[in-house]
Short mmCIF file of C-alpha atoms in Angstrom, two decimals:
data_model
loop_
_atom_site.label_atom_id
_atom_site.label_comp_id
_atom_site.label_asym_id
_atom_site.label_seq_id
_atom_site.Cartn_x
_atom_site.Cartn_y
_atom_site.Cartn_z
CA UNK V 1 0.00 0.00 0.00
CA UNK V 2 3.08 2.20 0.09
CA UNK V 3 2.21 3.79 -3.23
CA UNK V 4 -0.90 5.32 -1.67
CA UNK V 5 0.93 7.59 0.73
CA UNK V 6 1.18 11.24 -0.32
CA UNK V 7 4.77 12.48 -0.50
CA UNK V 8 3.88 15.18 2.04
CA UNK V 9 2.93 12.48 4.56
CA UNK V 10 5.97 10.37 3.71
CA UNK V 11 8.17 13.41 4.34
CA UNK V 12 6.84 13.74 7.87
CA UNK V 13 7.51 10.14 8.91
CA UNK V 14 11.23 10.71 9.60
CA UNK V 15 10.26 13.72 11.74
CA UNK V 16 8.02 11.53 13.90
CA UNK V 17 10.70 8.87 14.04
CA UNK V 18 13.43 11.33 15.10
CA UNK V 19 11.15 12.81 17.73
CA UNK V 20 10.13 9.44 19.20
CA UNK V 21 13.74 8.27 19.30
CA UNK V 22 14.78 11.48 21.04
CA UNK V 23 12.29 10.79 23.84
CA UNK V 24 13.83 7.52 24.95
CA UNK V 25 12.07 5.35 27.53
CA UNK V 26 9.10 3.06 27.06
CA UNK V 27 5.38 3.41 27.62
CA UNK V 28 2.71 4.99 25.48
CA UNK V 29 2.45 8.17 23.46
CA UNK V 30 -0.71 9.71 22.03
CA UNK V 31 -1.06 11.37 18.64
CA UNK V 32 -2.08 14.50 20.57
CA UNK V 33 1.20 14.56 22.47
CA UNK V 34 3.18 14.08 19.25
CA UNK V 35 1.17 16.83 17.56
CA UNK V 36 1.77 19.30 20.39
CA UNK V 37 5.50 18.57 20.54
CA UNK V 38 5.92 18.99 16.79
CA UNK V 39 3.48 21.87 16.45
CA UNK V 40 1.28 19.98 14.00
CA UNK V 41 -2.41 19.16 13.88
CA UNK V 42 -3.46 16.01 15.71
CA UNK V 43 -5.67 14.75 12.88
CA UNK V 44 -2.76 15.10 10.47
CA UNK V 45 -0.45 13.14 12.78
CA UNK V 46 -3.01 10.37 13.22
CA UNK V 47 -3.58 10.22 9.46
CA UNK V 48 0.14 10.05 8.71
CA UNK V 49 0.75 7.32 11.26
CA UNK V 50 -2.15 5.31 9.87
CA UNK V 51 -0.05 4.63 6.76
CA UNK V 52 2.26 2.54 8.92
CA UNK V 53 1.34 -0.70 10.63
CA UNK V 54 1.16 0.99 14.06
CA UNK V 55 -2.14 0.56 15.89
CA UNK V 56 -3.15 3.32 18.29
CA UNK V 57 -5.27 2.31 21.30
CA UNK V 58 -8.20 4.32 22.62
CA UNK V 59 -7.21 6.78 25.35
CA UNK V 60 -3.56 5.69 25.68
CA UNK V 61 -2.29 6.02 22.13
CA UNK V 62 0.58 4.06 20.67
CA UNK V 63 3.09 1.82 22.39
CA UNK V 64 6.16 3.97 21.78
CA UNK V 65 8.46 1.10 20.83
CA UNK V 66 5.85 -0.35 18.45
CA UNK V 67 5.38 3.01 16.77
CA UNK V 68 9.14 3.42 16.33
CA UNK V 69 9.35 -0.07 14.81
CA UNK V 70 6.43 0.61 12.50
CA UNK V 71 7.99 3.85 11.26
CA UNK V 72 11.36 2.17 10.81
CA UNK V 73 9.73 -0.64 8.90
CA UNK V 74 7.82 1.77 6.69
CA UNK V 75 10.93 3.81 5.94
CA UNK V 76 12.92 0.68 5.21
CA UNK V 77 15.44 1.34 7.96
CA UNK V 78 16.07 -2.37 8.33
CA UNK V 79 16.52 -3.03 4.62
CA UNK V 80 20.14 -2.46 3.71
CA UNK V 81 20.51 -0.25 0.64
CA UNK V 82 23.73 0.80 -1.01
CA UNK V 83 24.08 4.36 -2.25
CA UNK V 84 26.83 6.29 -4.03
CA UNK V 85 27.88 9.91 -4.23
CA UNK V 86 28.55 11.48 -7.62
CA UNK V 87 31.04 14.30 -7.14
CA UNK V 88 33.61 14.03 -4.36
CA UNK V 89 33.96 17.78 -3.78
CA UNK V 90 33.17 19.60 -0.56
CA UNK V 91 29.56 18.55 -0.24
CA UNK V 92 30.14 15.00 -1.46
CA UNK V 93 33.02 14.58 0.99
CA UNK V 94 30.93 15.95 3.85
CA UNK V 95 28.16 13.45 3.10
CA UNK V 96 30.65 10.56 2.90
CA UNK V 97 31.85 11.49 6.38
CA UNK V 98 28.35 11.81 7.80
CA UNK V 99 27.21 8.84 9.85
CA UNK V 100 23.46 9.49 9.91
CA UNK V 101 22.56 7.46 6.83
CA UNK V 102 22.91 4.14 8.62
CA UNK V 103 19.85 5.01 10.77
CA UNK V 104 17.82 4.49 7.60
CA UNK V 105 19.63 1.37 6.48
CA UNK V 106 21.55 3.35 3.86
CA UNK V 107 25.21 2.61 3.28
CA UNK V 108 27.17 5.16 1.25
CA UNK V 109 29.56 2.69 -0.29
CA UNK V 110 31.60 4.82 -2.68
CA UNK V 111 31.97 8.09 -4.53
CA UNK V 112 32.63 8.74 -8.20
CA UNK V 113 34.47 11.74 -9.55
CA UNK V 114 36.05 12.80 -12.84
CA UNK V 115 39.11 14.34 -11.20
CA UNK V 116 41.94 11.80 -11.63
CA UNK V 117 43.67 13.19 -8.54
CA UNK V 118 40.77 12.15 -6.34
CA UNK V 119 40.25 8.72 -7.89
CA UNK V 120 41.81 5.72 -6.22
CA UNK V 121 41.87 7.53 -2.88
CA UNK V 122 39.51 7.27 0.07
CA UNK V 123 37.34 9.86 1.77
CA UNK V 124 36.13 9.00 5.25
CA UNK V 125 37.13 5.41 4.54
CA UNK V 126 35.01 5.23 1.36
CA UNK V 127 36.67 4.62 -2.02
CA UNK V 128 36.55 7.26 -4.75
CA UNK V 129 36.38 5.79 -8.23
CA UNK V 130 36.68 7.36 -11.62
CA UNK V 131 33.30 8.12 -13.13
CA UNK V 132 34.35 6.00 -16.12
CA UNK V 133 33.94 3.02 -13.79
CA UNK V 134 30.39 4.01 -12.82
CA UNK V 135 28.53 1.28 -14.68
CA UNK V 136 30.72 -1.47 -13.30
CA UNK V 137 30.61 0.01 -9.78
CA UNK V 138 26.83 0.42 -9.70
CA UNK V 139 26.34 -3.15 -10.79
CA UNK V 140 29.06 -4.68 -8.58
CA UNK V 141 27.93 -2.76 -5.47
CA UNK V 142 24.21 -3.33 -6.17
CA UNK V 143 23.56 0.40 -5.85
CA UNK V 144 19.94 1.57 -5.84
CA UNK V 145 20.36 5.22 -4.81
CA UNK V 146 22.68 7.99 -5.93
CA UNK V 147 23.33 11.48 -4.63
CA UNK V 148 24.39 14.11 -7.17
CA UNK V 149 26.88 16.55 -5.63
CA UNK V 150 28.47 17.88 -8.82
CA UNK V 151 28.33 21.53 -9.94
CA UNK V 152 25.08 22.58 -11.62
CA UNK V 153 26.52 22.49 -15.13
CA UNK V 154 27.46 18.80 -14.83
CA UNK V 155 24.32 17.61 -13.02
CA UNK V 156 22.31 16.61 -16.09
CA UNK V 157 25.27 14.65 -17.43
CA UNK V 158 25.57 12.86 -14.08
CA UNK V 159 21.84 12.06 -14.11
CA UNK V 160 22.10 10.67 -17.65
CA UNK V 161 25.04 8.49 -16.65
CA UNK V 162 23.15 7.18 -13.61
CA UNK V 163 20.07 6.48 -15.70
CA UNK V 164 22.25 4.57 -18.16
CA UNK V 165 23.50 2.46 -15.27
CA UNK V 166 19.99 1.58 -14.13
CA UNK V 167 19.83 3.80 -11.03
CA UNK V 168 16.19 4.78 -10.54
CA UNK V 169 16.41 7.05 -7.49
CA UNK V 170 18.45 10.22 -7.42
CA UNK V 171 18.88 12.82 -4.70
CA UNK V 172 20.04 15.99 -6.44
CA UNK V 173 21.83 18.84 -4.70
CA UNK V 174 22.51 20.78 -7.91
CA UNK V 175 20.10 23.70 -8.40
CA UNK V 176 18.89 22.51 -11.77
CA UNK V 177 15.82 20.70 -12.96
CA UNK V 178 16.99 17.29 -14.14
CA UNK V 179 15.35 15.84 -17.23
CA UNK V 180 14.82 12.14 -16.65
CA UNK V 181 12.66 9.31 -17.88
CA UNK V 182 9.41 8.75 -16.02
CA UNK V 183 10.61 5.65 -14.21
CA UNK V 184 13.32 7.64 -12.43
CA UNK V 185 12.47 9.44 -9.20
CA UNK V 186 14.40 12.60 -8.40
CA UNK V 187 14.33 14.49 -5.12
CA UNK V 188 15.94 17.90 -5.03
CA UNK V 189 17.68 19.64 -2.16
CA UNK V 190 18.52 23.19 -3.17
CA UNK V 191 20.31 24.59 -0.13
CA UNK V 192 20.42 28.18 -1.38
CA UNK V 193 16.72 28.10 -2.25
CA UNK V 194 15.96 26.75 1.21
CA UNK V 195 17.78 29.65 2.78
CA UNK V 196 15.92 32.07 0.50
CA UNK V 197 12.59 30.46 1.41
CA UNK V 198 13.47 30.77 5.09
CA UNK V 199 14.35 34.39 4.56
CA UNK V 200 11.01 35.02 2.81
CA UNK V 201 8.97 33.35 5.56
CA UNK V 202 7.31 35.74 8.00
CA UNK L 1 0.68 40.10 1.70
CA UNK L 2 3.66 37.79 1.94
CA UNK L 3 2.34 36.24 5.14
CA UNK L 4 -0.63 34.82 3.21
CA UNK L 5 1.40 32.49 1.05
CA UNK L 6 1.37 28.83 2.12
CA UNK L 7 4.86 27.45 2.73
CA UNK L 8 4.18 24.78 0.10
CA UNK L 9 3.66 27.50 -2.53
CA UNK L 10 6.64 29.51 -1.31
CA UNK L 11 8.79 26.39 -1.67
CA UNK L 12 7.88 26.09 -5.33
CA UNK L 13 8.81 29.66 -6.28
CA UNK L 14 12.57 28.95 -6.51
CA UNK L 15 11.75 25.98 -8.75
CA UNK L 16 9.87 28.23 -11.19
CA UNK L 17 12.66 30.80 -10.99
CA UNK L 18 15.39 28.24 -11.71
CA UNK L 19 13.39 26.83 -14.60
CA UNK L 20 12.70 30.23 -16.17
CA UNK L 21 16.32 31.27 -15.83
CA UNK L 22 17.44 28.00 -17.44
CA UNK L 23 15.34 28.79 -20.52
CA UNK L 24 17.12 32.00 -21.43
CA UNK L 25 15.80 34.24 -24.19
CA UNK L 26 12.87 36.62 -24.08
CA UNK L 27 9.23 36.42 -25.10
CA UNK L 28 6.28 34.94 -23.32
CA UNK L 29 5.65 31.79 -21.36
CA UNK L 30 2.30 30.36 -20.30
CA UNK L 31 1.47 28.74 -17.00
CA UNK L 32 0.59 25.64 -19.02
CA UNK L 33 4.07 25.45 -20.53
CA UNK L 34 5.64 25.86 -17.08
CA UNK L 35 3.34 23.19 -15.66
CA UNK L 36 4.19 20.70 -18.40
CA UNK L 37 7.94 21.28 -18.08
CA UNK L 38 7.88 20.85 -14.31
CA UNK L 39 5.31 18.06 -14.29
CA UNK L 40 2.88 20.03 -12.12
CA UNK L 41 -0.75 21.00 -12.44
CA UNK L 42 -1.44 24.19 -14.39
CA UNK L 43 -3.93 25.54 -11.83
CA UNK L 44 -1.35 25.08 -9.10
CA UNK L 45 1.28 26.94 -11.11
CA UNK L 46 -1.08 29.82 -11.83
CA UNK L 47 -2.11 30.01 -8.17
CA UNK L 48 1.50 30.03 -6.98
CA UNK L 49 2.53 32.73 -9.43
CA UNK L 50 -0.46 34.86 -8.40
CA UNK L 51 1.29 35.46 -5.06
CA UNK L 52 3.91 37.45 -6.93
CA UNK L 53 3.32 40.73 -8.74
CA UNK L 54 3.50 39.03 -12.16
CA UNK L 55 0.48 39.55 -14.38
CA UNK L 56 -0.34 36.86 -16.89
CA UNK L 57 -2.02 37.93 -20.13
CA UNK L 58 -4.83 36.02 -21.78
CA UNK L 59 -3.64 33.50 -24.37
CA UNK L 60 0.06 34.46 -24.27
CA UNK L 61 0.86 34.12 -20.58
CA UNK L 62 3.62 35.95 -18.79
CA UNK L 63 6.41 38.10 -20.20
CA UNK L 64 9.30 35.84 -19.22
CA UNK L 65 11.58 38.62 -17.99
CA UNK L 66 8.76 40.18 -15.95
CA UNK L 67 7.94 36.85 -14.33
CA UNK L 68 11.60 36.29 -13.44
CA UNK L 69 11.76 39.78 -11.91
CA UNK L 70 8.55 39.22 -9.97
CA UNK L 71 9.83 35.92 -8.55
CA UNK L 72 13.18 37.48 -7.69
CA UNK L 73 11.45 40.37 -5.99
CA UNK L 74 9.19 38.04 -4.03
CA UNK L 75 12.10 35.88 -2.91
CA UNK L 76 14.09 38.95 -1.93
CA UNK L 77 16.90 38.17 -4.37
CA UNK L 78 17.73 41.86 -4.65
CA UNK L 79 17.77 42.52 -0.90
CA UNK L 80 21.22 41.81 0.43
CA UNK L 81 21.12 39.58 3.52
CA UNK L 82 24.06 38.40 5.56
CA UNK L 83 24.11 34.84 6.82
CA UNK L 84 26.55 32.81 8.91
CA UNK L 85 27.42 29.15 9.24
CA UNK L 86 27.61 27.57 12.67
CA UNK L 87 30.03 24.64 12.50
CA UNK L 88 32.93 24.80 10.05
CA UNK L 89 33.20 21.05 9.52
CA UNK L 90 32.77 19.25 6.22
CA UNK L 91 29.25 20.44 5.45
CA UNK L 92 29.82 23.98 6.75
CA UNK L 93 32.98 24.28 4.68
CA UNK L 94 31.22 22.98 1.58
CA UNK L 95 28.48 25.59 1.99
CA UNK L 96 31.03 28.39 2.49
CA UNK L 97 32.60 27.39 -0.81
CA UNK L 98 29.29 27.20 -2.65
CA UNK L 99 28.54 30.23 -4.82
CA UNK L 100 24.81 29.71 -5.33
CA UNK L 101 23.61 31.77 -2.39
CA UNK L 102 24.29 35.07 -4.12
CA UNK L 103 21.49 34.32 -6.63
CA UNK L 104 19.12 34.93 -3.74
CA UNK L 105 20.90 38.00 -2.37
CA UNK L 106 22.40 35.93 0.44
CA UNK L 107 25.98 36.54 1.48
CA UNK L 108 27.58 33.91 3.72
CA UNK L 109 29.87 36.29 5.54
CA UNK L 110 31.51 34.09 8.17
CA UNK L 111 31.52 30.80 10.04
CA UNK L 112 31.70 30.16 13.75
CA UNK L 113 33.25 27.08 15.32
CA UNK L 114 34.36 26.00 18.76
CA UNK L 115 37.55 24.32 17.51
CA UNK L 116 40.40 26.77 18.28
CA UNK L 117 42.44 25.29 15.44
CA UNK L 118 39.86 26.43 12.90
CA UNK L 119 39.30 29.89 14.35
CA UNK L 120 41.17 32.83 12.91
CA UNK L 121 41.55 30.99 9.60
CA UNK L 122 39.60 31.34 6.39
CA UNK L 123 37.54 28.81 4.44
CA UNK L 124 36.81 29.75 0.83
CA UNK L 125 37.86 33.29 1.67
CA UNK L 126 35.38 33.56 4.57
CA UNK L 127 36.63 34.10 8.13
CA UNK L 128 36.08 31.47 10.82
CA UNK L 129 35.53 32.97 14.25
CA UNK L 130 35.36 31.39 17.66
CA UNK L 131 31.79 30.76 18.73
CA UNK L 132 32.56 32.85 21.83
CA UNK L 133 32.53 35.84 19.47
CA UNK L 134 29.10 34.98 18.08
CA UNK L 135 27.12 37.78 19.72
CA UNK L 136 29.57 40.44 18.63
CA UNK L 137 29.84 38.97 15.11
CA UNK L 138 26.08 38.68 14.55
CA UNK L 139 25.60 42.28 15.59
CA UNK L 140 28.61 43.69 13.73
CA UNK L 141 27.81 41.82 10.50
CA UNK L 142 24.06 42.53 10.74
CA UNK L 143 23.30 38.83 10.34
CA UNK L 144 19.67 37.79 9.88
CA UNK L 145 20.09 34.12 8.89
CA UNK L 146 22.13 31.27 10.30
CA UNK L 147 22.82 27.75 9.07
CA UNK L 148 23.44 25.09 11.72
CA UNK L 149 26.00 22.56 10.49
CA UNK L 150 27.16 21.17 13.84
CA UNK L 151 26.74 17.53 14.93
CA UNK L 152 23.27 16.60 16.21
CA UNK L 153 24.29 16.63 19.86
CA UNK L 154 25.38 20.29 19.68
CA UNK L 155 22.55 21.60 17.51
CA UNK L 156 20.20 22.69 20.31
CA UNK L 157 23.05 24.54 22.00
CA UNK L 158 23.82 26.31 18.72
CA UNK L 159 20.17 27.25 18.30
CA UNK L 160 20.03 28.64 21.84
CA UNK L 161 23.15 30.71 21.22
CA UNK L 162 21.71 32.08 17.98
CA UNK L 163 18.42 32.91 19.67
CA UNK L 164 20.35 34.74 22.40
CA UNK L 165 22.03 36.79 19.68
CA UNK L 166 18.70 37.79 18.12
CA UNK L 167 18.85 35.57 15.02
CA UNK L 168 15.25 34.74 14.08
CA UNK L 169 15.78 32.45 11.07
CA UNK L 170 17.67 29.21 11.24
CA UNK L 171 18.35 26.58 8.60
CA UNK L 172 19.13 23.37 10.46
CA UNK L 173 21.03 20.44 8.95
CA UNK L 174 21.24 18.50 12.21
CA UNK L 175 18.67 15.66 12.38
CA UNK L 176 17.09 16.91 15.60
CA UNK L 177 13.97 18.84 16.40
CA UNK L 178 15.14 22.20 17.73
CA UNK L 179 13.18 23.72 20.59
CA UNK L 180 12.88 27.44 19.97
CA UNK L 181 10.67 30.36 20.95
CA UNK L 182 7.71 31.05 18.70
CA UNK L 183 9.24 34.09 17.05
CA UNK L 184 12.07 32.00 15.60
CA UNK L 185 11.57 30.22 12.29
CA UNK L 186 13.45 26.99 11.71
CA UNK L 187 13.72 25.09 8.45
CA UNK L 188 15.18 21.62 8.56
CA UNK L 189 17.18 19.80 5.93
CA UNK L 190 17.76 16.23 7.01
CA UNK L 191 19.83 14.75 4.22
CA UNK L 192 19.66 11.16 5.46
CA UNK L 193 15.89 11.40 5.87
CA UNK L 194 15.62 12.77 2.34
CA UNK L 195 17.50 9.80 1.00
CA UNK L 196 15.28 7.46 3.03
CA UNK L 197 12.16 9.21 1.72
CA UNK L 198 13.46 8.84 -1.83
CA UNK L 199 14.13 5.19 -1.20
CA UNK L 200 10.58 4.70 0.13
CA UNK L 201 8.97 6.43 -2.84
CA UNK L 202 7.53 4.12 -5.46
#
């Protein structure tokens, strides 16, 4: 039933998960308590959580540990998935060094770059390969996810390469609209735009 | 009237702006053409653009250059705003080196870190100060925006410091829910969660 969830709901599930994990301890938690803590509407919270297998109980709410497990299951935290970084510059290197991906079952296994000086080296213990080896690497490492961290002018090229290697899910940090086939899902993180949006919020 | 715009609409304005700028050239563009290119609904596009000062004309749509100007004006691209990075690690350094902020009138003027070895140095030409100098720096540099790039366990402390210095707008990369007063606006970018969301999308 995963395909039925709106992306807006899906996007909130990690927020619930982070919040519940930050609480620690056992016991129950109600959708109302979650809503108040996260400054959201209670109906919205209950609706979002209903996409998972968690069962709330009248008056007491959810068993905290069950709700955490249900969210983790929904988000695939227990399914190991290999991901790669395209572009081992500043951002790519920072992501390689970041440990938070493992919480979601994601293992950043390698980076690819076109700079020969970077290739064959390691960043944060992860190998950097030449982008000419992408197809072989994607297949050998059973990679399902890729993160584009190249400059804007090379992002489309990187997306085309990934598509040619069978990668269907791309997280794109370059501030460009990638043109891809319909069976490829792209999520964009435009950091500068996010800061501008924040600045425009009143 | 800026306060009337839903955040979901505001979030799409940079996407329209990036797309229009990528087109180049002059002439007109219709909301339908924008909608098709971005794979969105036409009504949604027209509604979003109506928050700006751009005026569409029957049959031909918007003058492209006028629409770009209207979006830039709405997003404050022409108002210069100083921002700082808290945490000059891998991610903070990558952001300092990234040139894309200037498109939105944002100038990353400095970073603050608690590592004495980093302080007094420069990253990408931007000074790194000791976090003990934060209050003075925020005031002297007239900083309105801050980006938290510290590890999760220090993020709340960073947010408290920023709040104490009068910063009202925080972009937070740490995967924690920051507790702040109501007059402070926080936007979160959780990269790992974004990759997990992408992985869960079908």
